[in-house]
Amino acid sequence: MILQTALLIGVVLFSVLAILLRDLLKSAVSLAVASLLLGIIFFRMNAPYAGVFEISVVAGLITVLFILTITLVHKGDEVRESRLANWVFPLFFVIFVVIDALVMKSLLGKIPALASGAETGTFGEVLWKGRTLDLVGQIAVILAGVFAVLALFRKGDKHE
Amino acid sequence: MSNTWFYYAFFAAALVLAGVLGLLLKRNLIKLFICIEVIGKGISLLLLSTGFAKGSILTAQALVITYIVIEVSLVATALALIINVYRTTRSLDIRGLAKLKG
């Protein structure tokens, strides 16, 4: 439990760092570290497939995409952030974490317990038989993403 | 079981709030997108921890994998959009978008 707590604190810490750091490259790397820690947490919660996806896709592929974009928009660091953010963010974050710690337990107690049958079979059976429609949706989403990127990087017509 | 659920939900809520606060306070488009990613991390942690606490980890895993696939598609599209915005406005400042007309 101590290791799990340390990992969860690490995820929150690196996520907050990713938001607060001025350098975009450092932000992207912080986000990747947070994803890596989250992947390890998934592994420890007996969810190896989700952990593998989190580490390989989110910590790997998405970070590469972020770094590629940051190198393409090399003047991006010059955006002037509001000074308000420097003290409002930590202040509200600490206040919320305190409230969160005080009320979350009673809040969860008010959620009616849903009756769920015990799961049987392997992960493959649940994914391919139980959530088949999800897979169709995933294919549709991937195709939508591909066509959107193609449309956004389409070269202008010659007559324009 | 509910004790561990409370424990994970606490950290998931902290992640979501950090993302929302960042969305409200930051002006850099890439930074705003990083905030959306942080919110997504909180949501996937909550999904998996709920499955873990309620004894349906396999379904929760399937949902998290679906979410990750959607996330990749979203990231690719949004970053392409950000590059196009940068080409048009020569800036990543969100306030520059308010000046666009037409």
PDB file of C-alpha atoms in Angstrom, chain B residues 5-101:
ATOM      1  CA  TRP B   5     -12.102   2.841  -3.706  1.00  0.00           C
ATOM      2  CA  PHE B   6     -12.221   6.010  -1.619  1.00  0.00           C
ATOM      3  CA  TYR B   7      -8.459   6.141  -1.729  1.00  0.00           C
ATOM      4  CA  TYR B   8      -8.213   5.979  -5.549  1.00  0.00           C
ATOM      5  CA  ALA B   9     -11.229   8.276  -6.034  1.00  0.00           C
ATOM      6  CA  PHE B  10      -9.462  10.906  -3.908  1.00  0.00           C
ATOM      7  CA  PHE B  11      -6.418  10.938  -6.212  1.00  0.00           C
ATOM      8  CA  ALA B  12      -8.588  10.769  -9.349  1.00  0.00           C
ATOM      9  CA  ALA B  13     -10.551  13.831  -8.176  1.00  0.00           C
ATOM     10  CA  ALA B  14      -7.276  15.675  -7.475  1.00  0.00           C
ATOM     11  CA  LEU B  15      -6.096  14.949 -11.032  1.00  0.00           C
ATOM     12  CA  VAL B  16      -9.394  16.113 -12.552  1.00  0.00           C
ATOM     13  CA  LEU B  17      -9.336  19.335 -10.522  1.00  0.00           C
ATOM     14  CA  ALA B  18      -5.707  20.055 -11.448  1.00  0.00           C
ATOM     15  CA  GLY B  19      -6.693  19.717 -15.112  1.00  0.00           C
ATOM     16  CA  VAL B  20      -9.790  21.904 -14.771  1.00  0.00           C
ATOM     17  CA  LEU B  21      -7.833  24.617 -12.909  1.00  0.00           C
ATOM     18  CA  GLY B  22      -5.171  24.519 -15.628  1.00  0.00           C
ATOM     19  CA  LEU B  23      -7.843  24.853 -18.325  1.00  0.00           C
ATOM     20  CA  LEU B  24      -9.254  27.915 -16.562  1.00  0.00           C
ATOM     21  CA  LEU B  25      -5.921  29.630 -15.902  1.00  0.00           C
ATOM     22  CA  LYS B  26      -3.565  28.804 -18.791  1.00  0.00           C
ATOM     23  CA  ARG B  27      -3.421  30.504 -22.185  1.00  0.00           C
ATOM     24  CA  ASN B  28      -1.015  28.344 -24.195  1.00  0.00           C
ATOM     25  CA  LEU B  29      -2.912  25.991 -26.523  1.00  0.00           C
ATOM     26  CA  ILE B  30      -0.506  23.059 -25.983  1.00  0.00           C
ATOM     27  CA  LYS B  31      -0.668  23.617 -22.228  1.00  0.00           C
ATOM     28  CA  LEU B  32      -4.480  23.564 -22.388  1.00  0.00           C
ATOM     29  CA  PHE B  33      -4.289  20.274 -24.197  1.00  0.00           C
ATOM     30  CA  ILE B  34      -1.915  18.884 -21.571  1.00  0.00           C
ATOM     31  CA  CYS B  35      -4.588  19.850 -18.999  1.00  0.00           C
ATOM     32  CA  ILE B  36      -7.175  17.820 -20.943  1.00  0.00           C
ATOM     33  CA  GLU B  37      -4.752  14.874 -20.868  1.00  0.00           C
ATOM     34  CA  VAL B  38      -4.424  15.212 -17.083  1.00  0.00           C
ATOM     35  CA  ILE B  39      -8.236  15.152 -16.720  1.00  0.00           C
ATOM     36  CA  GLY B  40      -8.235  12.010 -18.872  1.00  0.00           C
ATOM     37  CA  LYS B  41      -5.692  10.391 -16.577  1.00  0.00           C
ATOM     38  CA  GLY B  42      -7.952  11.043 -13.592  1.00  0.00           C
ATOM     39  CA  ILE B  43     -10.937   9.542 -15.410  1.00  0.00           C
ATOM     40  CA  SER B  44      -9.070   6.370 -16.424  1.00  0.00           C
ATOM     41  CA  LEU B  45      -7.758   5.964 -12.865  1.00  0.00           C
ATOM     42  CA  LEU B  46     -11.325   6.301 -11.528  1.00  0.00           C
ATOM     43  CA  LEU B  47     -12.678   3.802 -14.086  1.00  0.00           C
ATOM     44  CA  LEU B  48     -10.097   1.172 -13.281  1.00  0.00           C
ATOM     45  CA  SER B  49     -10.238   1.687  -9.513  1.00  0.00           C
ATOM     46  CA  THR B  50     -14.042   1.343  -9.572  1.00  0.00           C
ATOM     47  CA  GLY B  51     -13.673  -1.940 -11.471  1.00  0.00           C
ATOM     48  CA  PHE B  52     -11.001  -3.009  -8.987  1.00  0.00           C
ATOM     49  CA  ALA B  53     -13.185  -2.180  -5.974  1.00  0.00           C
ATOM     50  CA  LYS B  54     -16.377  -3.717  -7.388  1.00  0.00           C
ATOM     51  CA  GLY B  55     -14.715  -6.894  -8.628  1.00  0.00           C
ATOM     52  CA  SER B  56     -15.178  -6.267 -12.356  1.00  0.00           C
ATOM     53  CA  ILE B  57     -11.630  -5.436 -13.357  1.00  0.00           C
ATOM     54  CA  LEU B  58     -11.888  -7.090 -16.798  1.00  0.00           C
ATOM     55  CA  THR B  59     -14.725  -4.840 -17.987  1.00  0.00           C
ATOM     56  CA  ALA B  60     -12.958  -1.813 -16.504  1.00  0.00           C
ATOM     57  CA  GLN B  61      -9.800  -2.754 -18.416  1.00  0.00           C
ATOM     58  CA  ALA B  62     -11.772  -3.025 -21.656  1.00  0.00           C
ATOM     59  CA  LEU B  63     -13.273   0.438 -21.020  1.00  0.00           C
ATOM     60  CA  VAL B  64      -9.857   1.960 -20.237  1.00  0.00           C
ATOM     61  CA  ILE B  65      -8.397   0.505 -23.441  1.00  0.00           C
ATOM     62  CA  THR B  66     -11.328   1.967 -25.414  1.00  0.00           C
ATOM     63  CA  TYR B  67     -10.678   5.314 -23.746  1.00  0.00           C
ATOM     64  CA  ILE B  68      -6.947   5.174 -24.623  1.00  0.00           C
ATOM     65  CA  VAL B  69      -7.741   4.487 -28.299  1.00  0.00           C
ATOM     66  CA  ILE B  70     -10.137   7.452 -28.344  1.00  0.00           C
ATOM     67  CA  GLU B  71      -7.481   9.569 -26.594  1.00  0.00           C
ATOM     68  CA  VAL B  72      -4.873   8.834 -29.284  1.00  0.00           C
ATOM     69  CA  SER B  73      -7.295   9.799 -32.030  1.00  0.00           C
ATOM     70  CA  LEU B  74      -8.215  12.971 -30.131  1.00  0.00           C
ATOM     71  CA  VAL B  75      -4.556  13.907 -29.552  1.00  0.00           C
ATOM     72  CA  ALA B  76      -3.644  13.445 -33.231  1.00  0.00           C
ATOM     73  CA  THR B  77      -6.575  15.589 -34.385  1.00  0.00           C
ATOM     74  CA  ALA B  78      -6.136  18.285 -31.754  1.00  0.00           C
ATOM     75  CA  LEU B  79      -2.382  18.632 -32.328  1.00  0.00           C
ATOM     76  CA  ALA B  80      -2.959  18.897 -36.092  1.00  0.00           C
ATOM     77  CA  LEU B  81      -5.510  21.615 -35.327  1.00  0.00           C
ATOM     78  CA  ILE B  82      -3.023  23.414 -33.042  1.00  0.00           C
ATOM     79  CA  ILE B  83      -0.349  23.371 -35.783  1.00  0.00           C
ATOM     80  CA  ASN B  84      -2.865  24.850 -38.217  1.00  0.00           C
ATOM     81  CA  VAL B  85      -3.851  27.538 -35.699  1.00  0.00           C
ATOM     82  CA  TYR B  86      -0.157  28.369 -35.237  1.00  0.00           C
ATOM     83  CA  ARG B  87       0.319  28.678 -38.989  1.00  0.00           C
ATOM     84  CA  THR B  88      -2.613  31.087 -39.182  1.00  0.00           C
ATOM     85  CA  THR B  89      -2.048  33.253 -36.121  1.00  0.00           C
ATOM     86  CA  ARG B  90       1.747  32.755 -35.625  1.00  0.00           C
ATOM     87  CA  SER B  91       1.029  32.292 -31.934  1.00  0.00           C
ATOM     88  CA  LEU B  92      -0.194  29.651 -29.524  1.00  0.00           C
ATOM     89  CA  ASP B  93      -2.047  32.198 -27.395  1.00  0.00           C
ATOM     90  CA  ILE B  94      -5.688  31.244 -26.938  1.00  0.00           C
ATOM     91  CA  ARG B  95      -6.605  34.955 -26.901  1.00  0.00           C
ATOM     92  CA  GLY B  96      -5.414  35.220 -30.501  1.00  0.00           C
ATOM     93  CA  LEU B  97      -8.289  33.010 -31.555  1.00  0.00           C
ATOM     94  CA  ALA B  98     -10.842  35.498 -30.231  1.00  0.00           C
ATOM     95  CA  LYS B  99      -9.660  37.996 -32.832  1.00  0.00           C
ATOM     96  CA  LEU B 100     -10.403  35.688 -35.764  1.00  0.00           C
ATOM     97  CA  LYS B 101     -13.285  36.795 -37.938  1.00  0.00           C
TER      98      LYS B 101
END
